[in-house]
DNA sequence: CGCGGTCAAGAAATGGACAA
DNA sequence: TTGTCCATTTCTTGACCGCG
């Protein structure tokens, strides 16, 4: 990071600093705001940026209250997922009730205690306009929350509005470097895809505080990308099973399913969080089935490698796991030994065009790219293979 | 001899530093 | 501010070794 960059920034922002200090007055913290953009995955849970948490005076946990632009309050559970703090139960209700859509921007402002005011901006950066705020469909969840809440009266004065705009602008500037850095990846990923709205884009946007996790409910196998359709299926599945812990999603590659030494590579961070800290056998099980597999979880001495081997191949064979299939591993709660439930999302190739795409998958060692993923059709397997 | 486990090397991705 | 280069990290591939 260039010295000149930070230097010029400090020099230029004296007035800003003054206003900023004024705006923080009365709170022993350095940050009041954070901005997030809605992605497909964040419809179900929203990550709170680590940097915000670092500068947030209090510990964000339990239940917080979100105040929508129409003044309604929502109780939202704060949970920790894979070393990330995420807004969980209640968040979806907030999203639905406020008509928040993908690519919308949400500006969170800490008002008091565990209360955040949320400004909703359209994808073009303008404040979202509702036809009639009274018509907004507020689910029963809100009713539950209102009776237990003492709403702050400081939400909609002009000072707030202007400082929000300022902060939004500043925030955009602040994040430009990261966006630029990720643009390379996005450009590469989307180069062959007609639509500009691709998973990798949203992933890269979130990457300022998420290195391995593209979503909040699941961790995606690194260097893999889910198409919108795939992501929707994964999200739908996660929604259905309502996991209490972060799931691991792996798109099957050649190395996962082919050959005598097939294995499933696990991201270091996820493995550290949910797998044993030594080489040992773990248990895999299909939902609703009694049969179990005990692949070896291998962890190299230098902690660089984390993978499932041995009976992993049996699992692959027994369940007819194929190239391009999606495996969702869910740590089983309450079991002393490390056990995982594996949900399978099958890939189907309904026509020749898809088959062609699949050939390109294997031609590049099975690495799933957005291009390839975009034409892969997934169907969830409801019955055992 | 075959299979499974382990490890090393190369490839690819990512992030940081620096110069224009 | 933007583009490029380089270092680091992580993943993939395949070879080697030990055991049955």
Short mmCIF file of C-alpha atoms (C1' of nucleotides) in Angstrom, two decimals:
data_model
loop_
_atom_site.label_atom_id
_atom_site.label_comp_id
_atom_site.label_asym_id
_atom_site.label_seq_id
_atom_site.Cartn_x
_atom_site.Cartn_y
_atom_site.Cartn_z
CA UNK A 1 0.00 0.00 0.00
CA UNK A 2 1.59 3.19 -1.14
CA UNK A 3 2.80 5.64 1.42
CA UNK A 4 1.83 8.46 -0.89
CA UNK A 5 -1.70 7.17 -1.05
CA UNK A 6 -2.33 7.27 2.63
CA UNK A 7 -0.35 10.42 3.01
CA UNK A 8 -2.37 12.50 0.58
CA UNK A 9 -5.57 11.17 2.03
CA UNK A 10 -4.70 12.27 5.54
CA UNK A 11 -3.63 15.69 4.37
CA UNK A 12 -6.75 16.34 2.39
CA UNK A 13 -9.32 15.35 4.94
CA UNK A 14 -8.83 17.84 7.78
CA UNK A 15 -12.30 19.37 7.50
CA UNK A 16 -13.75 15.97 7.04
CA UNK A 17 -11.97 14.78 10.15
CA UNK A 18 -13.43 17.61 12.15
CA UNK A 19 -16.95 16.90 10.97
CA UNK A 20 -16.31 13.25 11.45
CA UNK A 21 -15.19 13.73 15.04
CA UNK A 22 -18.29 15.83 15.65
CA UNK A 23 -20.44 13.13 14.20
CA UNK A 24 -18.89 10.54 16.47
CA UNK A 25 -19.20 12.72 19.49
CA UNK A 26 -20.62 10.98 22.51
CA UNK A 27 -19.64 7.50 21.49
CA UNK A 28 -16.45 5.75 22.35
CA UNK A 29 -16.06 4.17 18.97
CA UNK A 30 -14.48 5.07 15.68
CA UNK A 31 -17.19 3.92 13.35
CA UNK A 32 -20.91 4.34 13.18
CA UNK A 33 -21.61 3.25 9.64
CA UNK A 34 -21.01 0.41 7.30
CA UNK A 35 -22.21 -0.16 3.79
CA UNK A 36 -23.16 -3.47 2.27
CA UNK A 37 -24.45 -4.47 -1.10
CA UNK A 38 -27.10 -7.11 -1.47
CA UNK A 39 -26.12 -10.28 -3.18
CA UNK A 40 -28.05 -13.46 -3.70
CA UNK A 41 -26.56 -15.01 -0.61
CA UNK A 42 -26.97 -11.94 1.55
CA UNK A 43 -30.71 -12.13 1.16
CA UNK A 44 -30.63 -14.77 3.83
CA UNK A 45 -27.93 -13.42 6.06
CA UNK A 46 -25.72 -10.38 6.04
CA UNK A 47 -22.08 -10.17 6.97
CA UNK A 48 -20.96 -7.36 9.23
CA UNK A 49 -17.54 -6.15 8.01
CA UNK A 50 -14.71 -7.15 10.27
CA UNK A 51 -13.25 -3.69 10.14
CA UNK A 52 -16.47 -2.24 11.46
CA UNK A 53 -16.50 -4.74 14.31
CA UNK A 54 -12.93 -3.86 15.11
CA UNK A 55 -13.85 -0.21 15.57
CA UNK A 56 -17.21 -0.87 17.13
CA UNK A 57 -17.05 -0.11 20.82
CA UNK A 58 -19.41 -2.86 21.88
CA UNK A 59 -19.48 -6.54 21.18
CA UNK A 60 -22.06 -7.25 18.54
CA UNK A 61 -23.95 -10.33 19.68
CA UNK A 62 -27.33 -11.64 20.65
CA UNK A 63 -30.13 -9.70 19.05
CA UNK A 64 -29.99 -6.26 17.53
CA UNK A 65 -32.71 -4.03 16.21
CA UNK A 66 -32.79 -2.78 12.65
CA UNK A 67 -34.80 0.27 11.84
CA UNK A 68 -36.10 0.44 8.30
CA UNK A 69 -36.59 3.76 6.47
CA UNK A 70 -40.28 3.73 7.37
CA UNK A 71 -39.39 3.59 11.04
CA UNK A 72 -40.31 -0.03 11.61
CA UNK A 73 -38.11 -2.04 13.92
CA UNK A 74 -36.98 -5.58 13.38
CA UNK A 75 -35.25 -7.92 15.77
CA UNK A 76 -32.36 -9.62 14.06
CA UNK A 77 -30.16 -12.28 15.53
CA UNK A 78 -26.41 -11.77 15.37
CA UNK A 79 -24.50 -14.99 14.92
CA UNK A 80 -20.91 -15.92 14.39
CA UNK A 81 -20.16 -17.93 11.29
CA UNK A 82 -16.74 -19.02 10.25
CA UNK A 83 -15.13 -16.16 12.14
CA UNK A 84 -17.57 -13.72 10.60
CA UNK A 85 -20.34 -11.94 12.36
CA UNK A 86 -23.55 -12.25 10.39
CA UNK A 87 -27.12 -11.07 10.74
CA UNK A 88 -29.27 -14.15 10.69
CA UNK A 89 -32.76 -14.88 11.90
CA UNK A 90 -34.99 -11.94 11.28
CA UNK A 91 -32.77 -10.56 8.55
CA UNK A 92 -34.74 -12.21 5.80
CA UNK A 93 -37.95 -10.77 7.18
CA UNK A 94 -36.34 -7.34 7.12
CA UNK A 95 -35.24 -7.85 3.52
CA UNK A 96 -38.66 -9.04 2.42
CA UNK A 97 -40.55 -6.37 4.26
CA UNK A 98 -38.51 -3.58 2.76
CA UNK A 99 -38.44 -4.86 -0.77
CA UNK A 100 -34.67 -5.05 -0.72
CA UNK A 101 -33.34 -6.54 -3.92
CA UNK A 102 -30.09 -7.84 -5.23
CA UNK A 103 -27.50 -5.10 -5.88
CA UNK A 104 -29.25 -2.66 -3.57
CA UNK A 105 -26.94 -0.89 -1.14
CA UNK A 106 -27.64 -0.86 2.55
CA UNK A 107 -26.11 1.74 4.77
CA UNK A 108 -26.16 0.69 8.41
CA UNK A 109 -25.92 3.40 11.00
CA UNK A 110 -25.45 2.63 14.63
CA UNK A 111 -27.87 4.78 16.58
CA UNK A 112 -27.88 3.50 20.13
CA UNK A 113 -27.13 0.38 22.14
CA UNK A 114 -27.97 -2.49 19.82
CA UNK A 115 -29.94 -0.45 17.36
CA UNK A 116 -29.03 0.21 13.73
CA UNK A 117 -30.81 2.42 11.29
CA UNK A 118 -30.71 1.12 7.73
CA UNK A 119 -30.77 3.34 4.68
CA UNK A 120 -31.70 1.47 1.52
CA UNK A 121 -30.22 2.62 -1.76
CA UNK A 122 -30.95 1.34 -5.22
CA UNK A 123 -28.26 -0.25 -7.34
CA UNK A 124 -27.65 3.19 -8.89
CA UNK A 125 -26.83 4.61 -5.49
CA UNK A 126 -30.03 6.61 -5.10
CA UNK A 127 -32.26 6.25 -2.11
CA UNK A 128 -34.87 3.61 -2.67
CA UNK A 129 -38.33 5.05 -3.15
CA UNK A 130 -41.31 3.03 -2.03
CA UNK A 131 -44.65 3.65 -3.76
CA UNK A 132 -46.33 3.84 -0.41
CA UNK A 133 -44.53 3.01 2.77
CA UNK A 134 -47.79 2.07 4.43
CA UNK A 135 -48.35 -0.69 1.93
CA UNK A 136 -45.03 -2.35 2.56
CA UNK A 137 -45.79 -5.84 3.61
CA UNK A 138 -44.49 -6.25 7.09
CA UNK A 139 -44.60 -9.78 8.34
CA UNK A 140 -45.69 -10.92 11.73
CA UNK A 141 -42.08 -10.87 12.82
CA UNK A 142 -42.25 -7.12 13.01
CA UNK A 143 -45.21 -7.22 15.31
CA UNK A 144 -43.22 -9.37 17.65
CA UNK A 145 -40.35 -6.97 17.59
CA UNK A 146 -42.21 -3.74 18.01
CA UNK A 147 -43.65 -4.46 21.38
CA UNK A 148 -40.27 -5.00 22.90
CA UNK A 149 -38.61 -1.99 21.41
CA UNK A 150 -38.11 1.53 22.47
CA UNK A 151 -37.42 3.30 19.24
CA UNK A 152 -34.81 6.00 18.93
CA UNK A 153 -36.15 9.33 17.86
CA UNK A 154 -32.97 10.42 16.18
CA UNK A 155 -33.47 8.66 12.92
CA UNK A 156 -34.59 11.07 10.28
CA UNK A 157 -33.25 14.53 10.88
CA UNK A 158 -31.40 16.41 8.20
CA UNK A 159 -28.08 16.16 9.93
CA UNK A 160 -28.31 12.43 9.73
CA UNK A 161 -29.22 12.49 6.10
CA UNK A 162 -26.35 14.70 5.09
CA UNK A 163 -23.80 12.84 7.11
CA UNK A 164 -25.05 9.63 5.64
CA UNK A 165 -24.53 10.95 2.16
CA UNK A 166 -21.09 12.14 3.03
CA UNK A 167 -20.15 8.90 4.60
CA UNK A 168 -21.56 7.00 1.68
CA UNK A 169 -19.41 8.98 -0.69
CA UNK A 170 -16.39 8.53 1.54
CA UNK A 171 -17.09 4.91 1.89
CA UNK A 172 -17.24 4.49 -1.85
CA UNK A 173 -13.91 6.21 -2.17
CA UNK A 174 -12.44 4.12 0.55
CA UNK A 175 -13.45 0.91 -1.05
CA UNK A 176 -12.40 1.86 -4.54
CA UNK A 177 -9.00 0.39 -4.13
CA UNK A 178 -10.37 -2.96 -3.21
CA UNK A 179 -12.85 -2.89 -5.99
CA UNK A 180 -10.13 -2.09 -8.40
CA UNK A 181 -8.10 -4.94 -7.10
CA UNK A 182 -10.91 -7.36 -7.53
CA UNK A 183 -11.91 -5.98 -10.89
CA UNK A 184 -9.20 -8.02 -12.50
CA UNK A 185 -10.73 -11.19 -11.23
CA UNK A 186 -14.18 -10.08 -12.19
CA UNK A 187 -13.08 -9.13 -15.65
CA UNK A 188 -11.43 -12.45 -16.15
CA UNK A 189 -14.37 -14.32 -14.85
CA UNK A 190 -16.92 -12.47 -16.87
CA UNK A 191 -14.99 -12.14 -20.05
CA UNK A 192 -16.89 -14.90 -21.68
CA UNK A 193 -20.20 -14.33 -20.05
CA UNK A 194 -22.79 -12.08 -21.58
CA UNK A 195 -24.45 -10.99 -18.39
CA UNK A 196 -22.55 -8.64 -16.16
CA UNK A 197 -24.27 -9.96 -13.09
CA UNK A 198 -22.22 -12.90 -12.08
CA UNK A 199 -21.52 -14.63 -8.82
CA UNK A 200 -17.89 -13.73 -8.88
CA UNK A 201 -18.82 -10.10 -8.98
CA UNK A 202 -20.77 -10.26 -5.82
CA UNK A 203 -18.12 -12.44 -4.36
CA UNK A 204 -15.41 -9.99 -5.17
CA UNK A 205 -17.41 -7.19 -3.67
CA UNK A 206 -17.73 -9.03 -0.45
CA UNK A 207 -14.14 -10.02 -0.51
CA UNK A 208 -13.04 -6.95 1.35
CA UNK A 209 -13.76 -8.82 4.48
CA UNK A 210 -14.30 -12.31 3.24
CA UNK A 211 -11.47 -14.22 1.77
CA UNK A 212 -12.84 -17.65 1.51
CA UNK A 213 -16.50 -17.27 2.01
CA UNK A 214 -18.72 -16.07 -0.79
CA UNK A 215 -21.80 -16.44 1.31
CA UNK A 216 -22.81 -16.34 4.90
CA UNK A 217 -24.39 -19.75 5.23
CA UNK A 218 -21.83 -21.65 3.32
CA UNK A 219 -18.22 -21.68 2.36
CA UNK A 220 -17.53 -22.34 -1.26
CA UNK A 221 -14.65 -24.52 -2.34
CA UNK A 222 -11.96 -22.09 -3.34
CA UNK A 223 -11.42 -21.37 -6.99
CA UNK A 224 -14.92 -22.50 -7.67
CA UNK A 225 -17.75 -20.31 -8.77
CA UNK A 226 -21.44 -20.90 -8.60
CA UNK A 227 -23.66 -19.73 -11.40
CA UNK A 228 -26.77 -17.85 -10.38
CA UNK A 229 -28.80 -21.00 -10.85
CA UNK A 230 -26.38 -23.03 -8.80
CA UNK A 231 -26.22 -20.45 -6.09
CA UNK A 232 -29.99 -20.27 -5.94
CA UNK A 233 -30.18 -24.02 -5.52
CA UNK A 234 -27.57 -24.00 -2.82
CA UNK A 235 -29.24 -21.14 -1.03
CA UNK A 236 -32.63 -22.83 -1.35
CA UNK A 237 -31.22 -26.01 0.08
CA UNK A 238 -29.61 -24.19 2.95
CA UNK A 239 -32.84 -22.37 3.55
CA UNK A 240 -34.62 -25.67 3.67
CA UNK A 241 -32.26 -27.39 6.06
CA UNK A 242 -31.65 -24.29 8.19
CA UNK A 243 -28.15 -25.25 9.30
CA UNK A 244 -26.89 -24.00 12.62
CA UNK A 245 -23.34 -24.00 11.34
CA UNK A 246 -21.64 -22.97 8.14
CA UNK A 247 -21.83 -25.54 5.38
CA UNK A 248 -19.08 -26.36 2.95
CA UNK A 249 -20.03 -26.37 -0.72
CA UNK A 250 -17.82 -28.18 -3.18
CA UNK A 251 -18.28 -28.40 -6.91
CA UNK A 252 -16.94 -31.79 -7.90
CA UNK A 253 -13.84 -31.65 -10.02
CA UNK A 254 -11.85 -34.31 -11.69
CA UNK A 255 -9.55 -34.64 -8.73
CA UNK A 256 -12.54 -35.08 -6.44
CA UNK A 257 -14.22 -37.93 -8.23
CA UNK A 258 -11.76 -39.53 -10.66
CA UNK A 259 -8.87 -41.82 -10.24
CA UNK A 260 -7.76 -44.13 -7.49
CA UNK A 261 -6.52 -41.29 -5.33
CA UNK A 262 -9.53 -39.01 -5.55
CA UNK A 263 -9.82 -36.58 -2.68
CA UNK A 264 -11.78 -33.59 -1.57
CA UNK A 265 -9.63 -30.58 -0.80
CA UNK A 266 -10.86 -28.37 2.02
CA UNK A 267 -10.09 -24.71 2.48
CA UNK A 268 -7.64 -24.20 5.29
CA UNK A 269 -9.85 -21.87 7.30
CA UNK A 270 -12.94 -24.00 7.04
CA UNK A 271 -10.99 -27.12 7.89
CA UNK A 272 -9.50 -25.44 10.91
CA UNK A 273 -12.91 -24.38 12.10
CA UNK A 274 -14.94 -27.51 11.48
CA UNK A 275 -12.59 -30.43 11.04
CA UNK A 276 -10.27 -32.23 13.43
CA UNK A 277 -6.92 -30.67 14.13
CA UNK A 278 -5.14 -33.88 13.24
CA UNK A 279 -5.30 -36.60 10.65
CA UNK A 280 -8.15 -38.87 11.58
CA UNK A 281 -11.25 -40.57 10.26
CA UNK A 282 -14.46 -38.65 10.07
CA UNK A 283 -18.00 -39.75 9.29
CA UNK A 284 -20.07 -38.86 6.26
CA UNK A 285 -23.75 -39.57 6.00
CA UNK A 286 -26.47 -38.81 3.51
CA UNK A 287 -29.58 -37.11 4.88
CA UNK A 288 -32.22 -39.61 5.88
CA UNK A 289 -29.93 -42.57 5.25
CA UNK A 290 -28.33 -44.83 7.75
CA UNK A 291 -25.28 -45.80 5.74
CA UNK A 292 -22.09 -44.11 6.82
CA UNK A 293 -18.71 -43.61 5.26
CA UNK A 294 -15.51 -42.97 7.17
CA UNK A 295 -13.05 -41.18 4.93
CA UNK A 296 -9.73 -40.14 6.28
CA UNK A 297 -9.39 -36.46 6.99
CA UNK A 298 -5.80 -35.75 6.18
CA UNK A 299 -4.08 -32.71 7.58
CA UNK A 300 -0.48 -32.24 6.57
CA UNK A 301 2.15 -31.50 9.18
CA UNK A 302 2.70 -27.99 7.89
CA UNK A 303 -1.10 -27.47 8.01
CA UNK A 304 -1.07 -26.62 4.34
CA UNK A 305 -3.17 -29.50 3.16
CA UNK A 306 -6.61 -30.48 4.32
CA UNK A 307 -8.39 -33.19 2.41
CA UNK A 308 -10.74 -36.14 2.56
CA UNK A 309 -9.35 -39.36 1.13
CA UNK A 310 -9.74 -43.08 1.57
CA UNK A 311 -13.41 -43.86 1.89
CA UNK A 312 -14.19 -40.55 0.26
CA UNK A 313 -13.89 -42.47 -2.96
CA UNK A 314 -16.34 -45.07 -1.64
CA UNK A 315 -18.72 -42.27 -0.91
CA UNK A 316 -18.28 -40.95 -4.43
CA UNK A 317 -18.84 -44.39 -5.92
CA UNK A 318 -21.78 -45.34 -3.74
CA UNK A 319 -23.56 -42.09 -4.38
CA UNK A 320 -22.62 -41.85 -8.04
CA UNK A 321 -21.12 -38.45 -7.49
CA UNK A 322 -20.07 -37.03 -10.81
CA UNK A 323 -18.05 -34.23 -12.23
CA UNK A 324 -19.90 -30.96 -11.69
CA UNK A 325 -22.14 -32.25 -8.94
CA UNK A 326 -22.33 -30.09 -5.87
CA UNK A 327 -21.67 -31.56 -2.44
CA UNK A 328 -22.83 -29.63 0.57
CA UNK A 329 -21.12 -30.79 3.74
CA UNK A 330 -22.81 -29.90 6.93
CA UNK A 331 -21.12 -30.53 10.26
CA UNK A 332 -23.46 -32.59 12.38
CA UNK A 333 -24.16 -30.93 15.65
CA UNK A 334 -24.13 -32.80 18.90
CA UNK A 335 -22.00 -35.67 17.72
CA UNK A 336 -18.79 -36.24 19.62
CA UNK A 337 -16.91 -37.61 16.65
CA UNK A 338 -16.54 -35.38 13.60
CA UNK A 339 -19.52 -36.21 11.43
CA UNK A 340 -20.95 -34.50 8.39
CA UNK A 341 -24.19 -34.76 6.52
CA UNK A 342 -23.63 -34.55 2.79
CA UNK A 343 -26.34 -33.11 0.56
CA UNK A 344 -25.95 -33.67 -3.15
CA UNK A 345 -27.05 -31.34 -5.89
CA UNK A 346 -26.88 -33.24 -9.12
CA UNK A 347 -25.77 -31.80 -12.39
CA UNK A 348 -27.90 -32.62 -15.37
CA UNK A 349 -26.96 -32.19 -19.01
CA UNK A 350 -30.31 -31.80 -20.79
CA UNK A 351 -28.94 -30.97 -24.19
CA UNK A 352 -25.82 -31.07 -26.26
CA UNK A 353 -24.83 -27.50 -25.53
CA UNK A 354 -24.43 -28.36 -21.93
CA UNK A 355 -22.43 -31.40 -22.77
CA UNK A 356 -20.06 -29.24 -24.76
CA UNK A 357 -19.64 -27.00 -21.77
CA UNK A 358 -18.93 -29.93 -19.61
CA UNK A 359 -16.17 -31.04 -21.87
CA UNK A 360 -14.61 -27.70 -21.35
CA UNK A 361 -14.88 -28.30 -17.63
CA UNK A 362 -12.79 -31.37 -17.79
CA UNK A 363 -10.46 -29.87 -20.31
CA UNK A 364 -9.31 -27.42 -17.72
CA UNK A 365 -8.93 -29.93 -14.96
CA UNK A 366 -12.46 -29.58 -13.79
CA UNK A 367 -12.11 -26.14 -12.36
CA UNK A 368 -15.49 -24.55 -12.41
CA UNK A 369 -15.49 -21.15 -13.96
CA UNK A 370 -18.40 -18.76 -14.18
CA UNK A 371 -18.66 -19.46 -17.84
CA UNK A 372 -18.97 -23.14 -17.34
CA UNK A 373 -21.17 -22.79 -14.36
CA UNK A 374 -23.54 -20.59 -16.23
CA UNK A 375 -24.72 -23.41 -18.42
CA UNK A 376 -24.63 -26.18 -15.90
CA UNK A 377 -28.02 -27.28 -14.76
CA UNK A 378 -28.36 -28.49 -11.25
CA UNK A 379 -31.08 -30.54 -9.72
CA UNK A 380 -31.24 -31.41 -6.10
CA UNK A 381 -31.24 -35.06 -5.39
CA UNK A 382 -34.03 -35.92 -3.06
CA UNK A 383 -33.60 -39.63 -3.09
CA UNK A 384 -30.56 -41.63 -2.39
CA UNK A 385 -28.42 -42.44 -5.40
"C1'" DC B 1 1.15 -56.50 -6.57
"C1'" DG B 2 -2.38 -53.38 -5.43
"C1'" DC B 3 -4.16 -50.02 -2.53
"C1'" DG B 4 -4.07 -46.29 0.60
"C1'" DG B 5 -1.51 -42.62 2.87
"C1'" DT B 6 1.81 -38.97 2.61
"C1'" DC B 7 4.44 -35.53 0.63
"C1'" DA B 8 6.80 -32.52 -2.80
"C1'" DA B 9 6.64 -29.68 -6.74
"C1'" DG B 10 4.35 -26.94 -9.94
"C1'" DA B 11 0.29 -24.10 -11.12
"C1'" DA B 12 -2.95 -20.75 -10.14
"C1'" DA B 13 -4.99 -17.21 -7.45
"C1'" DT B 14 -4.60 -13.40 -4.52
"C1'" DG B 15 -2.90 -9.36 -2.36
"C1'" DG B 16 0.64 -5.84 -1.62
"C1'" DA B 17 4.05 -2.56 -3.32
"C1'" DC B 18 5.46 0.64 -6.37
"C1'" DA B 19 5.82 3.51 -10.45
"C1'" DA B 20 3.75 6.29 -14.08
"C1'" DT C 1 -5.75 6.96 -9.75
"C1'" DT C 2 -4.46 3.19 -12.34
"C1'" DG C 3 -1.62 -0.44 -14.12
"C1'" DT C 4 1.91 -3.76 -13.51
"C1'" DC C 5 5.02 -6.64 -11.17
"C1'" DC C 6 6.25 -9.62 -7.51
"C1'" DA C 7 5.71 -12.35 -3.28
"C1'" DT C 8 2.86 -15.26 -0.78
"C1'" DT C 9 -0.72 -18.50 -0.17
"C1'" DT C 10 -3.48 -22.23 -1.57
"C1'" DC C 11 -4.69 -25.93 -4.60
"C1'" DT C 12 -3.74 -29.77 -7.85
"C1'" DT C 13 -1.18 -33.37 -9.60
"C1'" DG C 14 1.46 -37.17 -9.37
"C1'" DA C 15 5.15 -39.85 -7.37
"C1'" DC C 16 6.89 -42.44 -3.58
"C1'" DC C 17 6.51 -45.50 0.34
"C1'" DG C 18 4.56 -48.84 3.44
"C1'" DC C 19 1.39 -52.36 4.46
"C1'" DG C 20 -1.66 -56.26 3.61
#
